[in-house]
XYZ file of C-alpha atoms in Angstrom:
770
model
C 6.356 11.432 -40.495
C 4.619 8.400 -39.056
C 2.840 6.112 -41.462
C -0.892 5.828 -40.909
C -4.043 4.577 -42.595
C -2.297 1.777 -44.507
C -5.440 -0.338 -44.733
C -7.582 2.609 -45.734
C -5.167 3.665 -48.468
C -5.028 0.101 -49.808
C -8.807 -0.193 -49.829
C -9.053 3.121 -51.613
C -6.592 2.016 -54.276
C -8.425 -1.271 -54.832
C -11.795 0.379 -55.260
C -10.398 3.119 -57.445
C -9.075 0.480 -59.793
C -12.536 -1.065 -60.142
C -15.166 0.162 -62.570
C -17.065 3.300 -61.695
C -20.821 3.263 -61.254
C -21.741 4.413 -64.710
C -24.254 7.165 -65.255
C -27.310 5.956 -67.127
C -28.561 9.511 -67.504
C -26.534 12.652 -68.164
C -27.845 16.051 -67.159
C -26.937 19.174 -69.083
C -24.578 21.854 -67.795
C -26.554 24.744 -66.393
C -25.093 26.973 -69.114
C -27.049 25.007 -71.749
C -30.430 25.953 -70.290
C -32.092 29.357 -70.124
C -35.334 29.842 -68.228
C -38.426 31.189 -69.963
C -41.254 33.271 -68.540
C -42.431 31.745 -65.234
C -42.166 32.261 -61.493
C -38.813 30.501 -61.679
C -37.472 33.137 -64.080
C -38.868 35.986 -61.954
C -37.180 34.574 -58.858
C -33.934 34.121 -60.742
C -33.919 37.761 -61.819
C -34.728 38.905 -58.280
C -31.876 36.758 -56.966
C -29.461 38.575 -59.281
C -30.439 41.845 -57.584
C -29.992 40.194 -54.166
C -26.511 38.942 -55.120
C -25.402 42.295 -56.520
C -26.855 44.061 -53.481
C -24.477 42.194 -51.196
C -21.149 43.892 -50.503
C -18.416 41.567 -51.743
C -15.784 43.289 -49.595
C -17.785 42.676 -46.426
C -18.134 38.987 -47.356
C -14.403 38.827 -48.096
C -13.408 40.494 -44.812
C -13.099 37.251 -42.791
C -10.805 35.784 -45.468
C -8.516 38.796 -45.518
C -8.332 38.753 -41.741
C -7.557 35.028 -41.817
C -4.658 35.738 -44.162
C -3.306 38.583 -42.042
C -4.374 41.230 -44.553
C -6.288 44.443 -43.905
C -9.932 44.083 -44.972
C -11.495 46.710 -47.213
C -14.693 46.637 -45.149
C -15.923 45.111 -41.924
C -17.585 41.724 -41.654
C -21.300 41.526 -42.043
C -23.070 41.060 -38.713
C -25.326 38.190 -37.662
C -23.704 34.775 -38.151
C -20.828 36.411 -40.053
C -19.321 37.994 -36.951
C -20.505 35.668 -34.182
C -18.509 32.555 -34.994
C -19.384 31.418 -38.512
C -17.375 34.151 -40.196
C -16.906 33.484 -43.913
C -19.441 30.732 -44.492
C -21.726 32.925 -46.625
C -18.645 33.926 -48.630
C -18.274 30.369 -49.914
C -21.959 30.088 -50.796
C -21.703 33.482 -52.482
C -18.986 32.246 -54.820
C -21.079 29.179 -55.704
C -24.119 31.375 -56.342
C -22.136 33.748 -58.583
C -20.675 30.830 -60.549
C -24.021 29.118 -61.088
C -25.809 32.380 -61.863
C -23.227 33.456 -64.423
C -23.429 30.048 -66.091
C -27.248 30.054 -65.959
C -27.785 33.591 -67.294
C -24.560 34.980 -68.765
C -25.137 38.173 -66.762
C -21.911 40.119 -67.221
C -22.188 42.046 -63.960
C -22.404 38.738 -62.098
C -19.355 37.486 -64.039
C -17.376 40.612 -63.186
C -18.305 40.273 -59.518
C -17.172 36.624 -59.532
C -13.811 37.474 -61.079
C -13.194 40.229 -58.524
C -14.162 37.861 -55.727
C -11.745 35.192 -56.983
C -8.906 37.704 -57.324
C -9.316 38.774 -53.697
C -9.453 35.154 -52.519
C -6.268 34.447 -54.446
C -4.621 37.379 -52.728
C -5.600 35.827 -49.381
C -4.321 32.380 -50.268
C -1.056 33.770 -51.625
C -0.541 35.713 -48.390
C -1.115 32.572 -46.311
C 1.807 30.907 -48.083
C 0.702 27.323 -47.445
C -2.516 27.039 -49.444
C -4.796 27.890 -46.538
C -7.913 29.904 -47.291
C -10.785 30.328 -44.837
C -12.691 32.891 -42.832
C -12.694 30.992 -39.529
C -12.053 33.458 -36.731
C -8.459 33.125 -35.442
C -8.256 30.046 -37.614
C -4.479 29.401 -37.822
C -4.176 28.799 -34.073
C -7.126 26.407 -34.115
C -5.885 24.468 -37.147
C -2.462 24.129 -35.483
C -4.111 22.519 -32.447
C -5.982 20.075 -34.655
C -2.882 19.191 -36.689
C -1.119 18.349 -33.427
C -3.944 16.006 -32.383
C -5.491 18.334 -29.802
C -9.106 17.761 -30.885
C -12.070 18.961 -28.854
C -15.136 18.065 -30.882
C -18.870 18.277 -30.296
C -21.818 18.150 -32.659
C -21.735 21.887 -33.284
C -18.236 22.878 -32.238
C -14.578 22.086 -32.758
C -11.804 23.494 -30.613
C -13.970 26.315 -29.317
C -15.143 27.393 -32.798
C -18.596 27.109 -34.331
C -18.406 24.172 -36.819
C -15.223 25.323 -38.623
C -15.143 22.243 -40.881
C -18.663 23.050 -42.071
C -17.491 26.617 -42.591
C -14.423 25.782 -44.678
C -16.429 23.336 -46.778
C -18.310 26.289 -48.263
C -15.199 27.840 -49.804
C -14.100 24.446 -51.117
C -17.478 24.109 -52.833
C -17.357 27.689 -54.131
C -13.947 27.208 -55.756
C -15.065 23.894 -57.265
C -18.182 25.502 -58.726
C -16.259 28.451 -60.187
C -14.066 25.955 -62.034
C -16.699 23.431 -63.106
C -19.430 25.938 -63.987
C -17.321 28.756 -65.431
C -13.874 27.304 -66.193
C -11.998 29.791 -64.006
C -8.454 28.351 -63.816
C -7.511 30.392 -60.747
C -10.381 28.714 -58.885
C -9.100 25.266 -59.853
C -5.574 26.088 -58.724
C -6.804 27.532 -55.424
C -9.020 24.496 -54.849
C -6.126 22.085 -55.317
C -3.815 24.145 -53.087
C -6.440 24.296 -50.353
C -6.999 20.543 -50.591
C -3.238 19.905 -50.390
C -3.224 22.086 -47.264
C -5.897 19.858 -45.730
C -3.916 16.710 -46.549
C -1.012 18.164 -44.620
C -3.313 19.391 -41.834
C -4.590 15.888 -41.011
C -1.484 13.918 -42.028
C -0.535 13.071 -38.434
C -4.040 12.171 -37.243
C -5.067 8.579 -36.712
C -8.313 7.067 -37.952
C -9.707 7.338 -34.437
C -8.808 11.025 -34.185
C -10.370 11.714 -37.579
C -13.626 10.028 -36.627
C -13.643 11.897 -33.321
C -13.225 15.173 -35.211
C -16.084 14.250 -37.568
C -18.515 14.348 -34.654
C -18.499 18.068 -35.455
C -20.679 19.119 -38.380
C -18.449 19.173 -41.455
C -20.712 19.749 -44.431
C -19.843 17.731 -47.550
C -16.058 17.752 -47.314
C -15.901 14.112 -48.414
C -17.778 15.058 -51.596
C -15.541 18.012 -52.475
C -12.374 15.991 -51.930
C -13.784 13.286 -54.216
C -14.501 16.037 -56.742
C -10.868 17.154 -56.568
C -9.802 13.555 -57.233
C -12.015 13.521 -60.316
C -10.762 16.918 -61.484
C -7.080 16.016 -61.093
C -7.084 12.248 -61.595
C -4.968 11.933 -58.431
C -6.044 9.152 -56.068
C -4.557 10.828 -52.995
C -7.615 13.078 -52.892
C -9.911 10.040 -52.812
C -7.988 8.831 -49.779
C -8.679 12.214 -48.173
C -12.371 11.846 -49.088
C -12.404 8.509 -47.249
C -10.766 10.039 -44.212
C -13.526 12.658 -44.062
C -16.344 10.090 -44.322
C -18.175 9.542 -41.042
C -18.077 5.795 -40.523
C -20.710 5.604 -37.801
C -23.462 6.866 -40.098
C -22.116 5.031 -43.129
C -21.958 1.639 -41.420
C -25.494 1.898 -40.071
C -26.809 2.832 -43.520
C -24.970 -0.056 -45.133
C -26.741 -2.340 -42.644
C -30.035 -0.687 -43.696
C -30.533 0.650 -40.165
C -32.460 3.867 -39.699
C -30.895 5.535 -36.658
C -31.720 9.061 -37.773
C -34.308 10.084 -35.171
C -33.000 13.005 -33.143
C -29.963 13.563 -35.354
C -29.249 16.989 -36.815
C -30.646 16.536 -40.306
C -28.415 18.794 -42.366
C -25.322 17.375 -40.724
C -26.208 13.961 -42.135
C -27.480 14.799 -45.641
C -24.220 16.284 -47.035
C -22.297 13.281 -45.669
C -24.512 11.003 -47.736
C -24.027 13.151 -50.836
C -20.323 12.472 -50.307
C -20.856 8.732 -49.872
C -22.692 8.698 -53.188
C -19.971 10.695 -54.960
C -17.266 8.329 -53.714
C -19.415 5.302 -54.618
C -19.782 6.536 -58.177
C -16.065 7.191 -58.636
C -14.948 3.908 -57.106
C -17.749 1.569 -58.115
C -18.717 0.933 -54.496
C -22.094 -0.802 -54.628
C -22.314 -0.946 -50.820
C -21.880 2.820 -50.427
C -24.334 3.400 -53.255
C -26.908 1.215 -51.488
C -26.296 3.135 -48.272
C -27.070 6.425 -50.031
C -30.156 4.920 -51.664
C -31.412 3.570 -48.325
C -30.932 6.970 -46.718
C -32.912 8.674 -49.497
C -35.684 6.100 -49.241
C -36.219 6.505 -45.497
C -35.927 10.291 -45.497
C -38.389 10.766 -48.351
C -40.902 8.051 -47.441
C -40.797 8.193 -43.648
C -39.374 11.574 -42.594
C -40.653 14.174 -45.075
C -43.851 16.195 -45.290
C -45.848 16.990 -48.415
C -43.728 19.980 -49.499
C -40.702 17.672 -49.710
C -38.923 19.073 -46.641
C -37.964 17.360 -43.410
C -36.969 18.040 -39.784
C -38.286 19.920 -36.782
C -35.958 22.447 -35.150
C -33.341 21.122 -37.613
C -33.521 17.524 -36.339
C -35.116 14.376 -37.728
C -38.353 13.754 -35.854
C -39.636 10.253 -34.928
C -41.120 8.392 -37.878
C -44.132 7.322 -35.807
C -45.100 10.772 -34.549
C -45.157 14.009 -36.560
C -46.999 15.889 -33.814
C -43.968 17.941 -32.833
C -43.293 18.937 -36.421
C -46.906 20.044 -36.948
C -46.902 22.075 -33.732
C -43.515 23.779 -34.009
C -42.723 27.180 -35.468
C -39.421 25.645 -36.616
C -40.507 23.327 -39.411
C -38.534 21.930 -42.373
C -35.209 23.662 -42.929
C -34.457 24.958 -46.431
C -30.832 23.739 -46.424
C -32.041 20.167 -45.967
C -34.108 20.211 -49.136
C -31.326 21.937 -51.097
C -29.046 19.034 -50.224
C -31.726 16.366 -50.715
C -32.194 17.674 -54.275
C -28.460 17.350 -54.892
C -28.548 13.743 -53.661
C -31.686 13.071 -55.703
C -30.016 14.262 -58.899
C -27.044 11.968 -58.317
C -29.238 8.924 -57.664
C -31.320 9.667 -60.761
C -28.225 9.842 -62.945
C -27.077 6.337 -62.027
C -30.498 4.677 -61.754
C -32.629 6.396 -64.434
C -35.556 5.910 -62.046
C -38.451 8.307 -62.536
C -39.304 8.338 -58.810
C -36.320 10.601 -58.173
C -37.627 13.212 -60.620
C -41.117 12.908 -59.099
C -39.697 13.869 -55.702
C -37.432 16.504 -57.220
C -40.413 18.217 -58.844
C -42.515 18.147 -55.667
C -39.728 19.573 -53.491
C -38.700 22.147 -56.106
C -42.178 23.659 -56.529
C -43.431 23.366 -52.973
C -40.377 24.022 -50.804
C -37.525 25.538 -52.817
C -39.754 27.861 -54.873
C -41.786 28.847 -51.812
C -38.846 29.997 -49.676
C -38.205 33.074 -51.837
C -40.213 36.250 -51.300
C -41.124 37.242 -54.882
C -41.835 40.892 -54.020
C -39.292 42.007 -51.410
C -36.700 39.319 -52.017
C -35.391 37.348 -49.067
C -35.118 33.710 -48.080
C -36.824 31.470 -45.538
C -34.962 29.326 -43.006
C -37.814 27.370 -41.379
C -41.120 26.653 -43.117
C -43.538 26.042 -40.234
C -46.052 23.255 -40.716
C -47.909 24.640 -37.703
C -51.375 25.750 -38.776
C -51.902 29.501 -38.634
C -48.206 30.363 -38.410
C -45.953 32.258 -40.809
C -42.455 32.466 -42.283
C -39.577 34.893 -41.700
C -37.669 36.407 -44.647
C -34.022 37.416 -44.703
C -32.818 40.886 -45.569
C -29.599 41.159 -47.567
C -27.629 43.421 -45.221
C -28.640 41.855 -41.907
C -29.219 38.098 -42.348
C -26.394 35.635 -42.878
C -27.950 32.277 -42.033
C -26.995 28.957 -43.594
C -30.326 29.001 -45.462
C -29.411 32.351 -46.966
C -26.279 30.641 -48.272
C -28.144 27.827 -49.984
C -30.995 30.251 -50.723
C -28.900 32.502 -52.965
C -27.737 29.405 -54.874
C -31.169 27.897 -55.525
C -32.537 30.254 -58.238
C -29.363 29.819 -60.274
C -29.867 26.038 -60.176
C -33.560 25.927 -61.122
C -32.759 24.736 -64.634
C -30.389 21.872 -63.969
C -32.921 19.011 -64.010
C -35.436 20.221 -66.625
C -33.729 18.168 -69.339
C -31.331 15.248 -69.543
C -30.006 12.933 -72.221
C -29.436 9.214 -72.602
C -27.018 8.595 -75.424
C -28.541 10.448 -78.379
C -32.020 10.586 -76.788
C -33.519 13.618 -75.047
C -35.400 13.421 -71.730
C -37.896 16.087 -70.687
C -38.090 15.797 -66.892
C -39.784 19.004 -65.762
C -42.364 21.220 -67.368
C -40.684 24.569 -66.754
C -40.588 27.149 -69.574
C -37.025 27.099 -70.870
C -34.699 26.826 -73.839
C -32.094 24.080 -74.188
C -29.171 24.304 -76.606
C -27.698 20.889 -77.377
C -25.592 19.485 -80.206
C -26.990 21.717 -82.918
C -30.550 21.498 -81.581
C -32.552 24.190 -79.806
C -35.419 22.885 -77.670
C -37.920 25.497 -76.521
C -40.572 24.644 -73.927
C -43.442 27.087 -73.392
C -46.442 26.753 -71.100
C -48.391 28.185 -68.195
C -47.834 25.086 -66.107
C -49.066 24.310 -63.505
C -51.964 26.758 -63.937
C -52.641 25.072 -67.262
C -51.943 21.302 -67.365
C -50.036 21.133 -70.631
C -46.768 22.082 -72.270
C -45.526 22.868 -75.787
C -42.103 21.837 -77.053
C -40.580 23.098 -80.290
C -37.414 21.904 -82.038
C -35.097 23.975 -84.170
C -32.224 22.185 -85.874
C -29.895 22.628 -88.825
C -30.452 19.110 -90.112
C -32.900 16.275 -89.438
C -31.967 13.827 -86.699
C -33.299 10.440 -85.642
C -33.662 10.177 -81.889
C -36.179 9.498 -79.153
C -37.740 12.259 -77.102
C -38.742 10.824 -73.726
C -41.289 12.789 -71.726
C -41.721 11.968 -68.045
C -45.113 10.544 -67.184
C -45.511 11.917 -63.637
C -47.003 9.975 -60.749
C -49.831 12.520 -60.599
C -50.838 12.213 -64.281
C -53.050 9.261 -65.301
C -53.974 10.126 -68.884
C -51.014 11.912 -70.437
C -51.259 12.418 -74.194
C -48.981 13.818 -76.896
C -49.456 15.383 -80.298
C -46.649 15.897 -82.811
C -47.341 18.618 -85.344
C -51.022 18.503 -84.270
C -51.305 14.737 -84.907
C -52.068 12.481 -81.949
C -49.466 9.867 -81.085
C -51.393 6.761 -80.093
C -48.689 4.116 -80.332
C -45.980 5.661 -78.150
C -44.461 3.189 -75.720
C -43.756 3.833 -72.074
C -40.317 2.958 -70.681
C -39.275 3.478 -67.065
C -41.989 6.075 -66.551
C -41.267 8.018 -69.752
C -43.432 8.283 -72.858
C -41.074 7.566 -75.758
C -41.514 9.142 -79.195
C -38.831 7.765 -81.527
C -38.667 9.264 -85.000
C -36.630 11.419 -87.320
C -37.097 14.989 -86.167
C -36.737 18.033 -88.411
C -36.581 21.782 -87.977
C -39.813 23.278 -86.698
C -41.319 20.056 -85.316
C -43.596 20.731 -82.355
C -45.039 18.634 -79.542
C -48.090 19.399 -77.456
C -48.335 17.432 -74.204
C -51.523 17.221 -72.146
C -50.870 16.608 -68.445
C -54.222 16.115 -66.695
C -53.974 16.630 -62.946
C -55.956 15.073 -60.136
C -56.324 15.790 -56.434
C -54.418 13.769 -53.854
C -54.795 13.702 -50.072
C -51.395 13.007 -48.512
C -51.086 11.951 -44.871
C -48.086 12.529 -42.697
C -45.814 9.449 -42.754
C -46.900 8.429 -39.236
C -50.295 7.491 -40.712
C -52.288 9.803 -38.464
C -55.465 11.439 -39.718
C -53.901 14.723 -40.820
C -53.888 15.573 -44.507
C -52.239 17.862 -47.002
C -53.859 18.296 -50.426
C -52.056 18.292 -53.764
C -53.346 19.106 -57.226
C -50.943 17.378 -59.547
C -47.516 18.009 -57.976
C -48.620 21.249 -56.302
C -49.251 21.426 -52.546
C -52.330 23.502 -51.746
C -52.616 25.766 -48.717
C -54.966 28.372 -47.282
C -54.113 31.889 -46.217
C -55.372 32.344 -42.641
C -54.459 35.971 -41.920
C -51.731 38.621 -41.911
C -51.803 39.892 -38.316
C -48.951 39.914 -35.792
C -46.259 38.457 -38.025
C -43.598 39.676 -35.620
C -40.140 39.785 -37.184
C -41.380 38.713 -40.626
C -38.456 40.696 -42.070
C -35.572 39.486 -39.976
C -33.033 41.636 -38.192
C -29.448 40.618 -37.458
C -30.136 38.895 -34.129
C -28.925 35.335 -33.741
C -32.477 33.979 -33.561
C -33.959 36.358 -36.109
C -34.662 33.503 -38.534
C -37.337 32.042 -36.234
C -40.973 33.170 -36.464
C -41.264 33.915 -32.756
C -44.473 35.928 -33.013
C -47.795 34.885 -31.469
C -48.976 31.375 -32.223
C -52.628 30.808 -33.026
C -53.983 28.125 -30.658
C -54.437 24.964 -32.688
C -57.976 24.474 -31.390
C -58.786 27.743 -33.174
C -57.631 26.374 -36.531
C -60.024 24.372 -38.719
C -60.160 20.599 -38.983
C -62.297 18.518 -41.320
C -65.317 16.511 -40.183
C -65.615 13.429 -42.365
C -63.966 10.106 -43.145
C -60.791 9.147 -45.069
C -62.604 7.459 -47.956
C -64.420 10.629 -49.008
C -62.009 13.311 -47.889
C -61.409 14.630 -51.407
C -65.128 15.356 -51.750
C -64.552 18.333 -49.443
C -62.620 20.122 -52.214
C -64.421 21.843 -55.073
C -62.667 23.770 -57.881
C -63.356 27.495 -58.114
C -64.467 28.448 -61.621
C -62.119 30.759 -63.467
C -59.337 30.466 -60.881
C -56.695 27.883 -61.795
C -55.381 25.700 -58.980
C -57.943 27.129 -56.538
C -60.352 25.017 -54.497
C -62.982 25.581 -51.818
C -62.634 23.396 -48.729
C -65.888 22.600 -46.926
C -67.051 20.471 -43.999
C -64.807 22.228 -41.471
C -65.108 22.282 -37.709
C -65.182 26.068 -37.423
C -67.955 27.911 -39.279
C -65.881 31.046 -39.837
C -63.511 29.030 -42.052
C -66.192 27.242 -44.087
C -65.401 27.280 -47.816
C -61.888 28.563 -47.226
C -59.811 28.791 -50.403
C -56.868 26.513 -51.105
C -54.241 27.770 -53.568
C -50.672 26.698 -54.449
C -48.495 27.118 -51.387
C -45.663 28.634 -53.415
C -47.984 31.529 -54.329
C -48.549 32.448 -50.678
C -46.115 34.788 -48.985
C -46.065 37.346 -46.160
C -49.060 35.658 -44.540
C -50.164 33.041 -42.058
C -51.271 29.788 -43.650
C -52.452 26.217 -43.173
C -51.115 23.202 -45.086
C -52.205 20.192 -42.988
C -55.782 19.589 -41.868
C -56.724 17.100 -39.119
C -59.644 14.783 -39.940
C -62.213 13.740 -37.329
C -65.478 11.924 -37.330
C -68.282 13.824 -35.604
C -67.989 11.622 -32.524
C -64.198 12.007 -32.381
C -64.425 15.757 -32.713
C -66.887 16.095 -29.851
C -64.713 13.887 -27.667
C -61.391 15.459 -28.517
C -62.320 19.104 -28.745
C -62.120 19.698 -25.016
C -58.847 17.764 -24.716
C -57.312 19.660 -27.615
C -58.385 22.986 -26.172
C -57.110 22.158 -22.689
C -53.723 20.942 -23.912
C -53.351 23.883 -26.270
C -54.381 26.348 -23.551
C -51.671 24.953 -21.296
C -49.057 25.209 -24.063
C -50.084 28.704 -25.005
C -50.051 29.858 -21.380
C -46.502 28.589 -21.002
C -45.432 30.300 -24.232
C -47.024 33.559 -23.100
C -45.004 33.430 -19.886
C -41.755 32.484 -21.655
C -39.103 35.163 -22.068
C -36.496 32.889 -23.650
C -35.973 29.161 -24.096
C -33.270 26.730 -25.140
C -33.829 23.230 -26.489
C -30.868 21.391 -24.967
C -28.767 19.278 -27.308
C -30.203 20.925 -30.421
C -27.473 22.532 -32.450
C -28.956 25.815 -33.574
C -30.901 26.498 -30.396
C -27.751 26.058 -28.319
C -25.570 28.011 -30.758
C -28.048 30.890 -30.760
C -27.622 31.045 -26.982
C -23.791 30.976 -27.025
C -23.479 27.523 -25.523
C -20.373 26.782 -23.455
C -19.521 23.469 -21.860
C -17.158 21.422 -19.757
C -17.541 17.611 -19.842
C -21.052 17.534 -21.254
C -22.619 15.311 -23.868
C -25.836 15.292 -25.827
C -28.166 12.694 -27.297
C -31.755 11.947 -28.190
C -34.554 9.920 -26.592
C -37.506 9.133 -28.886
C -36.794 12.220 -30.934
C -36.328 14.550 -27.944
C -32.812 15.985 -27.676
C -31.087 16.224 -24.302
C -27.818 17.271 -22.687
C -26.180 16.104 -19.485
C -22.869 16.874 -17.823
C -20.419 15.723 -15.186
C -19.047 19.272 -15.213
C -21.200 22.155 -16.397
C -22.774 23.810 -19.399
C -24.249 27.270 -19.859
C -26.361 29.474 -22.096
C -26.706 33.225 -22.514
C -30.437 33.966 -22.324
C -32.643 37.054 -22.493
C -33.979 38.107 -19.100
C -36.451 40.913 -19.889
C -38.245 40.751 -16.559
C -37.994 36.985 -16.080
C -38.880 35.871 -12.542
C -38.482 32.077 -12.706
C -36.369 29.435 -14.361
C -37.931 26.201 -15.587
C -36.023 23.048 -16.519
C -37.517 20.065 -18.274
C -35.914 16.652 -18.598
C -35.897 12.981 -17.873
C -36.430 12.524 -14.172
C -33.303 10.666 -13.122
C -32.387 10.756 -9.427
C -29.299 12.928 -9.817
C -29.258 16.541 -8.695
C -28.807 19.675 -10.772
C -26.942 22.780 -9.605
C -28.346 25.914 -11.229
C -26.869 29.403 -11.207
C -27.437 32.705 -13.009
C -24.618 35.183 -13.670
C -22.547 33.310 -11.128
C -25.189 33.516 -8.378
C -26.397 30.150 -7.098
C -30.122 29.553 -7.505
C -30.149 26.161 -5.851
C -29.720 22.405 -6.089
C -32.718 20.558 -7.509
C -34.123 17.213 -8.623
C -36.772 16.675 -11.259
C -40.280 15.909 -10.050
C -42.333 13.026 -11.431
C -43.396 15.125 -14.404
C -39.753 15.791 -15.290
C -39.869 19.447 -14.261
C -37.835 21.823 -12.094
C -39.118 25.318 -11.377
C -37.402 27.929 -9.209
C -37.485 31.652 -8.592
C -34.611 33.763 -9.814
C -32.855 35.682 -6.994
C -34.214 39.220 -6.798
C -30.627 40.482 -6.534
C -30.010 39.558 -10.178
C -30.986 42.456 -12.405
C -29.756 42.173 -16.002
C -31.080 42.145 -19.533
C -29.183 38.922 -20.196
C -28.358 36.036 -17.916
C -25.737 33.347 -18.198
C -27.581 30.265 -16.958
C -25.219 27.521 -15.822
C -26.217 23.905 -15.216
C -23.706 21.915 -13.170
C -23.344 18.475 -11.623
C -22.550 17.535 -8.059
C -18.920 16.531 -7.534
C -18.295 13.047 -8.869
C -21.810 12.765 -10.311
C -23.577 13.457 -13.589
C -26.718 15.490 -14.086
C -29.941 14.004 -15.436
C -30.714 14.445 -19.109
C -32.015 17.998 -19.510
C -34.165 18.755 -22.530
C -35.230 22.367 -22.085
C -34.349 25.521 -20.169
C -36.831 28.411 -19.974
C -36.852 31.790 -18.359
C -40.412 32.815 -17.550
C -42.235 35.899 -16.332
């Protein structure tokens, strides 16, 4: 066996020997916290039904097939039998582990144990530690082990992101061990990690980094976790090998090169950087993770705490595309940003991380669950007047279903924390904490009522500090202990500190006055979202024509592709920034409800704003443009004309692909020879010196329309093997051509090719139109 990575192994050993980055704050295991009566508890109970409604044998089918065993049932459809077979199975194990720890539900525990026993049967049959659901995986992994690597941003050796896929079962096994102490899960995790060490043992650093161009989830984090679990440094070396150096080096230089990058490819990498930094005491990697968090939260996120448009980071200086698209912030992104936020909070003790955590938890994570029918949201459109699509348990197997089924089980993990012997109250969610002989019960109707009550039960008196977070949105927080006001409490690092000897039955009452905030998009444009305390407010705008609101099993079923309301028909505010909050008036007797006045369209005057997380199965508006009277008169015609043009194009569109964007291309069964993708000012593109193709719906399409950057090169276009023609972009960056009348099919394979010895221009969009 040739010796490789000598420098990397040495560096790993040196850093491992140095001091770890010590946690300043410790969070409680999820098993120590039980939720009380609230929307969080209701969602958690509904998620249990969703989990038990899934057929474990169907989720296990890809793993049995991968091990050469006969499955007990067939794969689920949707993403589970079109290339990402098995990925939900890993999330499912994580969700079962967290839910059993969070609730003690015995049926969930029994399901988890059955699931683990079947996975063990698969791994034992493999004989070498391998365990995955990747379709025809052994042949692919053999190619990779031999150095035959064909990587792209969303593919590896003709499979749909298999490294991302296998990461999910790594994480599931880790969670079953750490959350529930299942020894079989620990043993399987170590065997699977040893298999991966052998798998990449002959690959050079260059080959590894080439392979990591393909989305790979948080493999570096899980391998670091295995190092921590076992105490064996060889797993830290593997974690280093699976760390994308291109992103890491730019972050260490404090360079924000994120525009146009697939957001949820990057976030798990950074979670891994942070995990490695903590274990090895790497201040530079820790700073890289902190810089990433800073720029994503401050410059790339909207008010609900989410980020991305069509899964990609949009330009920091222009949020127009995000506010116009039906494919707004992706749920997976926020799931992973919360994981990173928790890690940064633990080593910094900085309140700002909990402030963000609270805002994203209430306004994005809580809002993606349908509280009546169940089901999870992939994209949360910021487009005014649009709506969300909800998964159904037997038909929808998206990535955001995977993280979605985990979220309710994790609601309780940041409510409390401890610092030495002192207790921190971070979030005001009804719950009960059991800790070191103390039971802490928090009861409230927050956020409908701006206060919380905390009661202590303990066997013997104890001297300690209780530290209650003073949120960014609360100016005049006050505390009573046993009905007596505490006027001399000090504030440390954003926490109100009450240090005393506590005894059984002591009670705290905390007043948390809220105020209204108008939050602009980070590009500084005059478009505002309103918050009351930490809660994002939104208006219901209708319930008509929510096509596909309950998703089917089609590849694009997660996208709200129904009619878009023209933006010139949605209300804006006439006023000025200094007095914008004067347009909101509270509605008597209705908590967290406000009337919004001074709008451009009379039919919307005095529309009601309520917490966004309470809206579901409806169209809505979160952001409101602000105009002066003169600006509105001037811009109204321009807005209407531009929107009319966009809407006309959408009405004529049968199907469309955004070139270079991972999910859009995957949903259209992208195939390629010698192509590459990139981004120009936030717009993704693809070009080729060979060809690339998509499978697109025809449904009576008469023309094909290409959009791109108008380079001088030619483009050869064909449909189902029939040449359409050779074209060049016009000055507007457009190509439009009629489809041959001889082609009659429900689906067309559209191929884009280059002239011999040349390369095509950068193509951003392909549409089939009526």
